[in-house]
């Protein structure tokens, strides 16, 4: 599922030469710069900040807050999958792609390995759902 971000890195994601997937964000990439570059390339980006998140409930709460999920978000894995495969809540307009940057992923993974595996499966399924469309989804784990 998750793999290192191949060369040429973020530019390859944004120009479509690197296929959609879940990638590790290189430590040399600053999250603020990643979001700015995504916006410049007409990608819709969002930052999911996982510092202090140690279990499923906290992860889903943070998703609801940071990703600005709709009020009907049910705070369970199925609801997460539903929101990530219907991105109409993520702003109007046509984007070249969607970029989700999950910061402090490793801290969450160490604190709740089972929940992190499930979350990664949901994220991977969402990436697969959007692959091959005009607006793919890419997830970067920082």
Coordinates of N, CA and C in Angstrom, one line a residue:
X1 N 0.8 -1.2 0.0 CA 0.0 0.0 0.0 C 0.9 1.3 0.0
X2 N 1.5 1.6 1.1 CA 2.3 2.8 1.2 C 3.7 2.5 0.7
X3 N 4.2 3.4 0.0 CA 5.5 3.2 -0.5 C 6.3 4.6 -0.6
X4 N 7.6 4.5 -0.7 CA 8.3 5.8 -0.8 C 7.9 6.6 -2.1
X5 N 7.9 7.9 -2.0 CA 7.6 8.7 -3.1 C 8.7 8.7 -4.1
X6 N 8.5 8.1 -5.3 CA 9.6 8.0 -6.3 C 9.9 9.4 -6.9
X7 N 11.1 9.4 -7.5 CA 11.5 10.6 -8.3 C 10.5 10.8 -9.4
X8 N 10.1 12.0 -9.8 CA 10.6 13.3 -9.3 C 9.9 13.8 -8.1
X9 N 9.2 13.0 -7.3 CA 8.6 13.5 -6.1 C 7.3 14.2 -6.4
X10 N 7.0 15.2 -5.6 CA 5.8 16.0 -5.7 C 5.5 16.5 -7.1
X11 N 6.5 17.1 -7.8 CA 6.2 17.5 -9.1 C 5.6 16.4 -10.0
X12 N 6.1 15.2 -9.8 CA 5.5 14.0 -10.6 C 4.1 13.7 -10.2
X13 N 3.7 13.9 -9.0 CA 2.3 13.7 -8.6 C 1.5 14.7 -9.3
X14 N 1.9 16.0 -9.2 CA 1.1 17.1 -9.6 C 1.0 17.1 -11.1
X15 N 2.0 16.6 -11.9 CA 1.9 16.6 -13.3 C 1.4 15.3 -13.9
X16 N 1.1 14.3 -13.0 CA 0.5 13.1 -13.4 C 1.5 12.0 -13.9
X17 N 2.8 12.2 -13.8 CA 3.8 11.2 -14.2 C 3.9 10.1 -13.1
X18 N 3.6 10.4 -11.9 CA 3.6 9.4 -10.8 C 2.1 9.0 -10.6
X19 N 1.8 7.8 -10.6 CA 0.4 7.4 -10.5 C -0.2 7.6 -9.1
X20 N -1.5 7.8 -9.0 CA -2.1 8.0 -7.6 C -1.7 6.9 -6.7
X21 N -1.6 7.2 -5.4 CA -1.3 6.1 -4.5 C -1.1 6.8 -3.1
X22 N -0.6 5.9 -2.2 CA -0.3 6.4 -0.8 C 1.2 6.4 -0.7
X23 N 1.8 7.5 -0.5 CA 3.3 7.7 -0.5 C 3.7 8.3 0.9
X24 N 5.0 7.9 1.2 CA 5.6 8.6 2.4 C 6.1 9.9 1.9
X25 N 5.8 11.0 2.6 CA 6.3 12.3 2.3 C 7.8 12.4 2.7
X26 N 8.7 12.7 1.8 CA 10.1 12.8 2.2 C 10.2 13.9 3.3
X27 N 11.1 13.7 4.3 CA 11.3 14.6 5.4 C 11.8 16.0 4.9
X28 N 12.3 16.1 3.7 CA 12.8 17.3 3.2 C 11.6 18.2 2.7
X29 N 10.4 17.7 2.6 CA 9.3 18.4 2.1 C 8.5 19.0 3.3
X30 N 8.4 20.3 3.3 CA 7.6 21.0 4.3 C 6.1 21.0 4.0
X31 N 5.3 20.6 4.9 CA 3.8 20.5 4.6 C 3.2 21.8 4.0
X32 N 3.7 22.9 4.5 CA 3.1 24.2 4.0 C 3.5 24.4 2.5
X33 N 4.7 24.0 2.2 CA 5.2 24.1 0.8 C 4.4 23.1 -0.1
X34 N 4.2 21.9 0.4 CA 3.4 20.9 -0.3 C 2.1 21.5 -0.7
X35 N 1.4 22.0 0.3 CA 0.0 22.5 0.0 C 0.0 23.7 -0.9
X36 N 1.0 24.6 -0.8 CA 1.2 25.7 -1.7 C 1.4 25.3 -3.2
X37 N 2.3 24.3 -3.3 CA 2.6 23.8 -4.7 C 1.4 23.1 -5.2
X38 N 0.7 22.3 -4.4 CA -0.6 21.7 -4.9 C -1.6 22.7 -5.4
X39 N -1.8 23.8 -4.6 CA -2.7 24.8 -5.0 C -2.3 25.5 -6.3
X40 N -1.0 25.7 -6.4 CA -0.5 26.3 -7.7 C -0.8 25.4 -8.9
X41 N -0.8 24.1 -8.7 CA -1.0 23.2 -9.8 C -2.5 22.9 -9.9
X42 N -3.4 23.6 -9.2 CA -4.8 23.4 -9.3 C -5.3 22.1 -8.7
X43 N -4.6 21.7 -7.7 CA -5.0 20.5 -6.9 C -5.7 21.0 -5.6
X44 N -6.7 20.3 -5.1 CA -7.3 20.7 -3.9 C -6.6 19.8 -2.8
X45 N -6.0 20.5 -1.8 CA -5.3 19.8 -0.8 C -5.9 20.1 0.6
X46 N -5.6 19.1 1.5 CA -6.0 19.2 2.9 C -4.9 18.6 3.7
X47 N -4.8 19.2 4.9 CA -3.8 18.6 5.9 C -4.6 18.0 7.1
X48 N -4.2 16.8 7.3 CA -4.8 16.0 8.5 C -3.7 15.9 9.5
X49 N -3.8 16.6 10.6 CA -2.7 16.7 11.6 C -3.0 15.7 12.7
X50 N -2.2 14.7 12.8 CA -2.4 13.5 13.7 C -1.6 13.6 15.0
X51 N -1.0 14.7 15.3 CA -0.3 14.8 16.6 C -1.3 14.6 17.7
X52 N -1.0 13.8 18.7 CA -1.9 13.5 19.8 C -3.0 12.6 19.5
X53 N -3.0 12.0 18.3 CA -4.1 11.0 18.0 C -3.5 9.6 18.3
X54 N -4.3 8.9 19.2 CA -3.8 7.6 19.6 C -4.8 6.4 19.5
X55 N -5.9 6.7 18.8 CA -6.9 5.6 18.6 C -7.9 6.0 17.5
X56 N -8.7 5.0 17.2 CA -9.7 5.2 16.1 C -10.6 6.4 16.3
X57 N -11.1 6.5 17.5 CA -12.1 7.6 17.8 C -11.4 9.0 17.6
X58 N -10.2 9.1 18.1 CA -9.5 10.4 17.9 C -9.1 10.6 16.4
X59 N -8.8 9.5 15.7 CA -8.4 9.7 14.3 C -9.7 10.2 13.5
X60 N -10.8 9.5 13.8 CA -12.0 9.9 13.0 C -12.5 11.3 13.4
X61 N -12.3 11.7 14.7 CA -12.7 13.1 15.1 C -11.8 14.1 14.4
X62 N -10.5 13.7 14.3 CA -9.5 14.6 13.6 C -9.8 14.7 12.1
X63 N -10.2 13.6 11.5 CA -10.7 13.7 10.1 C -11.8 14.6 9.9
X64 N -12.8 14.5 10.8 CA -14.0 15.3 10.7 C -13.7 16.8 10.8
X65 N -12.8 17.1 11.7 CA -12.4 18.5 12.0 C -11.5 19.0 10.9
X66 N -10.3 18.4 10.7 CA -9.3 18.9 9.8 C -9.8 18.8 8.3
X67 N -10.5 17.8 7.9 CA -11.0 17.7 6.5 C -12.3 18.4 6.3
X68 N -12.9 18.9 7.4 CA -14.2 19.6 7.3 C -15.3 18.7 6.7
X69 N -15.4 17.5 7.2 CA -16.4 16.6 6.8 C -17.8 17.2 7.0
X70 N -18.8 16.8 6.3 CA -20.1 17.2 6.5 C -20.7 16.8 7.9
X71 N -21.7 17.4 8.3 CA -22.3 17.1 9.6 C -22.7 15.7 9.7
X72 N -23.1 15.1 8.6 CA -23.6 13.7 8.7 C -22.6 12.6 8.8
X73 N -21.3 13.0 8.9 CA -20.2 12.0 9.0 C -20.4 11.2 10.3
X74 N -20.5 9.9 10.1 CA -20.9 9.0 11.2 C -19.7 8.5 12.1
X75 N -18.5 9.0 11.9 CA -17.4 8.7 12.8 C -17.2 7.2 12.9
X76 N -17.2 6.5 11.8 CA -16.8 5.1 11.8 C -16.1 4.8 10.4
X77 N -15.5 3.7 10.3 CA -14.7 3.4 9.1 C -15.6 3.5 7.8
X78 N -16.8 3.0 7.8 CA -17.6 3.1 6.6 C -18.0 4.5 6.2
X79 N -18.2 5.3 7.2 CA -18.5 6.7 7.0 C -17.3 7.4 6.4
X80 N -16.1 7.1 6.9 CA -14.8 7.6 6.3 C -14.7 7.2 4.9
X81 N -15.0 6.0 4.6 CA -14.9 5.5 3.2 C -15.9 6.3 2.3
X82 N -17.1 6.5 2.8 CA -18.1 7.2 2.1 C -17.7 8.6 1.8
X83 N -17.1 9.3 2.8 CA -16.7 10.7 2.5 C -15.5 10.8 1.6
X84 N -14.7 9.8 1.6 CA -13.5 9.8 0.7 C -13.8 9.3 -0.7
X85 N -14.9 8.7 -0.9 CA -15.3 8.3 -2.3 C -16.4 9.2 -2.9
X86 N -16.8 10.2 -2.1 CA -17.7 11.3 -2.6 C -17.1 12.6 -2.1
X87 N -16.3 13.2 -2.9 CA -15.6 14.4 -2.4 C -16.4 15.7 -2.7
X88 N -17.7 15.6 -2.9 CA -18.5 16.8 -3.2 C -18.5 17.8 -2.0
X89 N -18.2 17.3 -0.8 CA -18.2 18.1 0.4 C -16.9 18.9 0.5
X90 N -15.9 18.6 -0.4 CA -14.6 19.1 -0.3 C -14.4 20.4 -1.2
X91 N -15.4 21.1 -1.4 CA -15.3 22.4 -2.1 C -15.9 22.2 -3.5
X92 N -16.3 23.4 -4.0 CA -16.9 23.4 -5.4 C -15.8 23.7 -6.4
X93 N -16.0 23.4 -7.6 CA -15.1 23.6 -8.6 C -14.4 22.4 -9.2
X94 N -13.7 22.5 -10.2 CA -13.0 21.4 -10.9 C -11.6 21.5 -10.5
X95 N -11.0 20.4 -10.0 CA -9.6 20.4 -9.6 C -8.9 19.3 -10.4
X96 N -7.6 19.5 -10.7 CA -6.8 18.5 -11.4 C -6.6 17.2 -10.5
X97 N -6.8 17.4 -9.2 CA -6.6 16.2 -8.3 C -6.8 16.7 -6.9
X98 N -6.8 15.7 -6.0 CA -7.0 15.9 -4.6 C -5.8 15.3 -3.9
X99 N -5.3 16.1 -2.9 CA -4.1 15.7 -2.2 C -4.4 15.8 -0.7
X100 N -4.3 14.7 0.0 CA -4.5 14.6 1.4 C -3.1 14.3 2.1
X101 N -2.7 15.2 2.9 CA -1.4 15.1 3.6 C -1.7 14.8 5.1
X102 N -1.4 13.6 5.5 CA -1.6 13.1 6.9 C -0.3 13.3 7.6
X103 N -0.2 14.3 8.4 CA 1.0 14.6 9.2 C 1.1 13.8 10.5
X104 N 2.2 13.5 10.9 CA 2.5 12.7 12.1 C 1.9 11.3 12.0
X105 N 1.9 10.8 10.8 CA 1.3 9.4 10.6 C 2.1 8.4 11.4
X106 N 3.4 8.5 11.5 CA 4.2 7.5 12.2 C 3.8 7.4 13.6
X107 N 3.6 8.6 14.2 CA 3.2 8.6 15.7 C 1.8 7.9 15.9
X108 N 0.9 8.2 15.0 CA -0.4 7.5 15.1 C -0.2 6.0 14.8
X109 N 0.6 5.6 13.9 CA 0.8 4.2 13.5 C 1.4 3.4 14.7
X110 N 2.3 4.1 15.4 CA 3.0 3.4 16.6 C 2.0 3.3 17.7
X111 N 1.1 4.3 17.9 CA 0.2 4.4 19.1 C -1.0 3.4 18.8
X112 N -1.4 3.2 17.6 CA -2.6 2.4 17.3 C -2.3 1.7 16.0
X113 N -1.5 0.7 16.0 CA -1.1 0.0 14.8 C -2.3 -0.6 14.0
X114 N -3.2 -1.2 14.8 CA -4.4 -1.8 14.1 C -5.3 -0.8 13.5
X115 N -5.5 0.3 14.2 CA -6.4 1.4 13.6 C -5.7 2.0 12.5
X116 N -4.4 2.2 12.5 CA -3.6 2.8 11.4 C -3.7 1.9 10.2
X117 N -3.6 0.6 10.4 CA -3.7 -0.4 9.2 C -5.1 -0.2 8.6
X118 N -6.2 -0.2 9.4 CA -7.5 0.0 8.9 C -7.7 1.3 8.2
X119 N -7.2 2.4 8.8 CA -7.3 3.7 8.1 C -6.5 3.7 6.8
X120 N -5.4 3.0 6.8 CA -4.6 3.0 5.5 C -5.4 2.2 4.4
X121 N -6.0 1.1 4.8 CA -6.8 0.4 3.9 C -8.0 1.2 3.3
X122 N -8.6 2.0 4.2 CA -9.7 2.9 3.7 C -9.1 3.9 2.8
X123 N -8.0 4.5 3.1 CA -7.4 5.5 2.3 C -7.0 4.9 0.9
X124 N -6.4 3.7 1.0 CA -6.0 3.0 -0.3 C -7.2 2.7 -1.2
X125 N -8.3 2.3 -0.6 CA -9.5 2.1 -1.3 C -10.0 3.3 -2.0
X126 N -10.0 4.5 -1.3 CA -10.4 5.7 -1.8 C -9.5 6.2 -3.0
X127 N -8.2 6.0 -2.8 CA -7.2 6.3 -3.9 C -7.6 5.5 -5.1
X128 N -7.9 4.2 -4.9 CA -8.3 3.3 -6.0 C -9.6 3.8 -6.7
X129 N -10.5 4.2 -5.9 CA -11.8 4.7 -6.4 C -11.6 5.9 -7.4
X130 N -10.7 6.8 -7.0 CA -10.4 8.0 -7.9 C -9.4 7.8 -8.9
X131 N -8.6 6.7 -8.9 CA -7.6 6.5 -9.9 C -8.3 6.3 -11.3
X132 N -7.6 6.9 -12.3 CA -8.2 6.8 -13.6 C -9.2 7.8 -13.9
X133 N -9.6 8.7 -13.0 CA -10.5 9.8 -13.2 C -9.8 11.0 -13.6
X134 N -10.5 12.1 -13.9 CA -9.9 13.3 -14.3 C -9.3 14.0 -13.0
X135 N -9.7 13.6 -11.8 CA -9.3 14.2 -10.6 C -8.9 13.2 -9.6
X136 N -7.7 12.6 -9.7 CA -7.3 11.5 -8.8 C -7.1 12.0 -7.4
X137 N -7.0 11.1 -6.4 CA -6.7 11.3 -5.1 C -5.4 10.7 -4.8
X138 N -4.5 11.5 -4.1 CA -3.2 11.0 -3.7 C -3.1 11.3 -2.2
X139 N -2.5 10.4 -1.4 CA -2.3 10.5 0.0 C -0.9 10.5 0.3
X140 N -0.4 11.5 1.0 CA 1.0 11.6 1.5 C 1.0 11.4 3.0
X141 N 1.8 10.5 3.5 CA 1.9 10.3 4.9 C 3.2 10.9 5.4
X142 N 3.1 11.9 6.2 CA 4.3 12.6 6.7 C 4.6 12.3 8.2

